[in-house]
Amino acid sequence: MTSTMTGTVDPANAAQAQAWDGAEGEYWAAHAGAFERAVAGYDPPLFAAAAIRPGDHVLDVGCGTGATTREAARRAEPGSATGIDLSGAMIEVAQRAGGANVRYVQGDAQVHPFRTGEFDIVLSRTGAMFFGDPQAAFANLARATRPGGRAVLLVWQGLAHNPWLAEITHALAAGRDLPAPPEGAPGPFGLADPVRIRDLLGGAGYTRVEIADVREPLNFGPDPDTAHAFVAGLLRWMVAELDPSTRARALADLHAMLAAHHTSRGVELDSAAWLVTATTES
Ligand SMILES: C[S@@+](CC[C@H](N)C(=O)[O-])C[C@H]1O[C@@H](n2cnc3c(N)ncnc32)[C@H](O)[C@@H]1O
């Protein structure tokens, strides 16, 4: 774990901080290009919804290696973009990419002491589903947004609408019954339920909460071998406890599944997200 965290991490986010400011974040940092390629299809709808204008100040929550922060900063010039993330390794990659009107904070967005009304827009690409206390987190983000400002969040829909994860998990299970990440708990499906999204954002003081269904294929790499290396590395813990021959079978099943999804654009699997927009009271 790196030790440049700004401010405290809420105890409710300790496990997330351990993962993201540890091995998980290091893998993301080392494979930033592959992760970028995977979700790139969501950027056009995300940035269209964000409608960033010159002079805006944007906060990117769970900014990771900063591609969306840089894009926000480019659109906001002469304004600025600030990225916040728990992962020291990912923030380091983001910082190396530079940018005059970009700044990064390694910290917990749930409790970070942003200045009140500091931002026009709070943006997040799959970084706002991990809060241990989402009510407190969204209240903190609403406080940091100027009156009449906006939140624009891309969050995953449930597993049933995300065959990419269902198919990968099924392949790596090698006959085991592997539990999926639960809906409504901190993790990829923490905001999968639109009723919960409305309750949380409404409770935090946002109005006009709108939730759009957006679907894009995730691109895991140009060919099955590259996609296999990327996914097997990311989810190595899923097969870590298998005996060598069962592990080999699981990895072969993964390769076969990815090869079955090889298209002229690369290895693509279907995904679905909610694009959430909400306004702070003016
Ligand atoms: C799925 S990754 C998405 C990263 C990036 N937004 C992207 O699209 O590539 C989720 C990110 O949220 C960050 N994160 C999770 N909980 C956080 C919190 N409480 N405060 C700040 N960042 C957090 C993680 O460290 C991780 O980098």
XYZ file of C-alpha atoms and ligand atoms in Angstrom:
309
model
C 0.000 0.000 0.000
C 1.329 3.468 -0.831
C 1.308 6.107 1.886
C 0.346 9.311 0.103
C -3.361 9.158 0.995
C -4.712 12.661 1.551
C -6.915 12.780 4.652
C -8.637 9.798 6.175
C -10.351 6.794 4.696
C -13.727 6.139 6.281
C -13.684 2.790 8.158
C -16.608 1.695 5.940
C -14.214 1.920 2.957
C -11.230 0.193 4.587
C -11.629 -3.040 2.588
C -11.988 -1.135 -0.690
C -8.910 0.946 0.162
C -6.950 -2.210 0.902
C -7.886 -3.703 -2.487
C -7.597 -0.585 -4.648
C -4.540 0.816 -2.883
C -3.067 -2.691 -3.078
C -2.901 -5.512 -5.618
C -6.093 -4.625 -7.502
C -5.046 -1.018 -8.110
C -1.564 -2.152 -9.115
C -3.017 -4.441 -11.799
C -5.225 -1.612 -13.094
C -2.227 0.752 -13.109
C -0.067 -1.730 -15.027
C -2.806 -2.408 -17.606
C -4.280 1.083 -17.913
C -4.449 0.888 -21.724
C -6.377 -2.394 -21.693
C -8.923 -1.104 -19.159
C -9.309 2.074 -21.213
C -9.953 0.076 -24.366
C -12.497 -2.114 -22.543
C -14.858 0.715 -21.564
C -14.079 3.288 -24.273
C -17.520 2.761 -25.851
C -19.140 4.433 -22.855
C -17.218 7.710 -23.161
C -19.380 9.321 -25.880
C -22.671 8.944 -23.919
C -20.939 9.846 -20.624
C -19.409 13.063 -21.967
C -22.547 13.972 -23.919
C -24.514 13.771 -20.649
C -21.840 15.699 -18.754
C -22.049 18.581 -21.271
C -18.894 20.145 -19.803
C -18.498 23.799 -20.819
C -15.355 25.937 -21.039
C -14.641 27.313 -17.574
C -16.309 24.459 -15.660
C -14.643 22.842 -12.660
C -15.137 19.090 -12.761
C -14.579 16.416 -10.104
C -13.903 12.873 -11.395
C -14.803 10.374 -8.642
C -12.835 7.123 -8.619
C -10.787 8.560 -11.493
C -8.402 5.591 -11.695
C -5.588 6.286 -14.154
C -7.196 9.579 -15.162
C -8.267 9.224 -18.818
C -11.717 10.669 -18.065
C -10.167 13.381 -15.870
C -7.926 14.463 -18.744
C -10.837 14.452 -21.187
C -12.932 16.479 -18.718
C -10.059 18.966 -18.310
C -9.689 19.311 -22.076
C -13.373 20.156 -22.413
C -13.381 22.434 -19.334
C -10.435 24.637 -20.348
C -9.857 27.349 -19.021
C -11.580 25.581 -16.119
C -10.153 22.470 -14.492
C -10.632 18.825 -13.591
C -9.764 17.140 -10.307
C -9.516 13.358 -10.036
C -9.840 11.553 -6.713
C -9.061 7.884 -6.177
C -8.127 5.488 -3.373
C -5.341 3.888 -5.411
C -1.852 5.361 -5.114
C -0.608 3.276 -8.058
C -3.412 4.451 -10.358
C -3.038 8.093 -9.289
C 0.682 7.828 -10.065
C -0.093 6.700 -13.647
C -2.617 9.543 -13.952
C -0.092 12.092 -12.696
C 2.562 10.914 -15.145
C 0.204 11.723 -18.049
C 0.311 15.392 -16.971
C -2.059 18.184 -17.974
C -1.932 21.853 -17.014
C -5.472 22.168 -15.641
C -5.626 18.688 -14.051
C -4.980 17.764 -10.444
C -5.213 14.468 -8.602
C -5.891 13.531 -5.010
C -5.343 10.109 -3.502
C -8.211 9.995 -1.030
C -11.666 8.754 -0.061
C -14.335 10.725 -1.951
C -16.865 9.781 0.740
C -15.186 11.928 3.383
C -12.629 14.080 1.546
C -12.967 17.716 2.713
C -13.710 19.297 -0.691
C -14.528 23.003 -0.539
C -18.271 23.635 -0.463
C -19.610 24.346 -3.954
C -16.153 23.827 -5.468
C -17.360 21.943 -8.569
C -19.864 22.536 -11.372
C -19.983 18.864 -12.344
C -19.260 15.630 -10.507
C -18.430 12.920 -13.019
C -17.732 9.238 -12.507
C -17.105 6.354 -14.878
C -17.775 3.215 -12.801
C -16.128 4.723 -9.714
C -19.153 5.546 -7.534
C -20.462 2.053 -6.639
C -17.906 1.161 -3.989
C -18.877 3.430 -1.058
C -19.400 1.688 2.289
C -21.740 4.525 3.275
C -23.193 5.769 -0.031
C -25.606 8.135 1.715
C -22.695 9.962 3.364
C -20.663 9.834 0.150
C -23.348 11.376 -2.064
C -24.096 14.008 0.598
C -20.379 14.911 0.577
C -20.343 15.082 -3.241
C -23.555 17.170 -3.304
C -21.994 19.579 -0.789
C -18.924 19.917 -3.015
C -21.119 20.833 -6.001
C -22.334 24.399 -6.563
C -26.094 25.007 -6.403
C -27.542 24.075 -9.799
C -24.521 21.874 -10.585
C -24.772 18.288 -11.741
C -23.705 14.728 -11.076
C -23.176 12.410 -14.058
C -22.478 8.829 -13.051
C -21.974 5.699 -15.114
C -22.719 2.601 -12.989
C -23.178 -1.065 -13.911
C -26.616 -2.604 -14.194
C -27.068 -5.989 -12.468
C -25.291 -9.205 -13.421
C -28.276 -10.448 -15.466
C -27.634 -7.586 -17.919
C -23.859 -7.941 -17.884
C -23.042 -11.213 -19.634
C -19.353 -10.214 -19.804
C -18.958 -10.931 -16.090
C -21.415 -13.826 -16.015
C -19.601 -15.575 -18.879
C -16.109 -14.928 -17.500
C -17.121 -16.169 -14.034
C -18.826 -19.230 -15.512
C -15.720 -20.124 -17.535
C -13.350 -19.728 -14.567
C -15.663 -21.596 -12.183
C -14.584 -25.000 -13.561
C -17.771 -26.525 -12.212
C -17.705 -24.640 -8.890
C -20.582 -22.462 -7.744
C -18.766 -19.106 -7.621
C -20.796 -16.336 -5.960
C -21.372 -13.200 -8.058
C -20.654 -9.769 -6.543
C -23.859 -8.914 -4.642
C -26.187 -6.123 -5.768
C -26.549 -3.194 -3.389
C -23.243 -3.868 -1.572
C -19.993 -1.955 -2.257
C -18.674 -3.370 -5.527
C -19.453 -3.377 -9.246
C -23.194 -3.809 -8.638
C -23.510 -1.407 -5.700
C -25.824 0.905 -7.681
C -27.454 -1.669 -9.961
C -30.956 -0.934 -8.629
C -32.498 2.290 -10.026
C -34.845 2.592 -7.003
C -31.807 2.607 -4.716
C -30.059 5.179 -6.943
C -33.062 7.513 -6.689
C -33.316 7.024 -2.904
C -29.619 7.673 -2.344
C -29.308 10.719 -4.602
C -32.655 12.155 -3.472
C -31.601 11.647 0.178
C -28.310 13.427 -0.516
C -30.159 16.503 -1.815
C -30.080 15.938 -5.584
C -33.174 16.690 -7.653
C -34.234 15.704 -11.182
C -32.569 12.292 -11.008
C -32.656 10.722 -14.479
C -31.488 7.210 -15.262
C -30.822 6.130 -18.853
C -30.197 2.563 -20.017
C -26.906 2.497 -21.985
C -25.419 -0.624 -23.538
C -22.000 -1.006 -25.127
C -19.810 -4.014 -25.811
C -16.695 -4.239 -23.643
C -13.574 -4.823 -25.709
C -11.102 -7.121 -23.943
C -8.377 -6.990 -26.573
C -7.626 -7.276 -30.273
C -7.412 -11.101 -30.233
C -8.262 -14.022 -27.901
C -4.686 -14.501 -26.625
C -4.360 -10.848 -25.571
C -7.855 -10.843 -24.041
C -7.081 -14.081 -22.187
C -3.861 -12.752 -20.672
C -5.661 -9.572 -19.555
C -8.720 -11.268 -18.006
C -6.806 -14.201 -16.469
C -4.405 -11.749 -14.821
C -7.223 -9.593 -13.495
C -9.139 -12.535 -12.054
C -6.198 -14.755 -11.089
C -7.571 -14.971 -7.533
C -10.607 -16.845 -8.889
C -8.447 -19.805 -9.880
C -5.686 -19.453 -7.283
C -6.967 -22.266 -5.084
C -7.649 -24.792 -7.828
C -5.352 -27.782 -8.293
C -3.111 -27.411 -11.366
C -5.174 -29.559 -13.753
C -8.519 -27.941 -12.791
C -6.891 -24.506 -13.101
C -5.618 -25.400 -16.559
C -9.148 -26.490 -17.531
C -10.657 -23.233 -16.172
C -8.141 -21.142 -18.108
C -8.758 -23.182 -21.273
C -12.536 -22.668 -20.831
C -11.892 -18.928 -20.494
C -9.833 -18.910 -23.689
C -12.527 -20.820 -25.601
C -15.232 -18.441 -24.387
C -13.195 -15.366 -25.390
C -12.359 -16.913 -28.779
C -16.100 -17.430 -29.379
C -16.539 -13.647 -28.963
C -13.723 -12.676 -31.373
C -15.086 -10.148 -33.880
C -13.477 -7.917 -36.498
C -13.215 -5.227 -33.765
C -11.531 -7.560 -31.263
C -12.917 -9.674 -28.400
C -16.209 -8.099 -27.381
C -18.751 -9.067 -24.718
C -22.036 -7.339 -23.999
C -22.515 -5.013 -21.041
C -25.158 -2.649 -19.700
C -24.887 0.418 -17.488
C -27.076 3.137 -16.040
C -26.168 6.672 -17.002
C -27.379 8.702 -14.042
C -27.757 12.480 -14.136
C -28.899 14.580 -11.194
C -28.934 18.256 -10.255
C -28.125 20.004 -6.992
C -30.762 22.496 -5.778
C -30.156 26.008 -7.051
C -13.815 0.279 -11.616
S -12.553 1.418 -11.229
C -12.880 2.731 -12.397
C -11.704 3.632 -12.620
C -11.904 4.734 -13.682
N -13.011 5.615 -13.344
C -12.094 4.146 -15.057
O -13.184 4.266 -15.618
O -11.121 3.564 -15.568
C -13.180 2.082 -9.714
C -12.284 3.112 -9.077
O -12.981 3.713 -7.974
C -12.040 3.966 -6.966
N -12.738 4.130 -5.675
C -13.497 3.204 -5.033
N -13.969 3.705 -3.873
C -13.498 4.986 -3.784
C -13.616 6.023 -2.812
N -14.309 5.846 -1.678
N -12.992 7.203 -3.040
C -12.253 7.393 -4.171
N -12.112 6.441 -5.128
C -12.711 5.256 -4.941
C -11.105 2.768 -7.025
O -9.864 3.010 -6.400
C -11.005 2.519 -8.528
O -9.906 3.166 -9.101
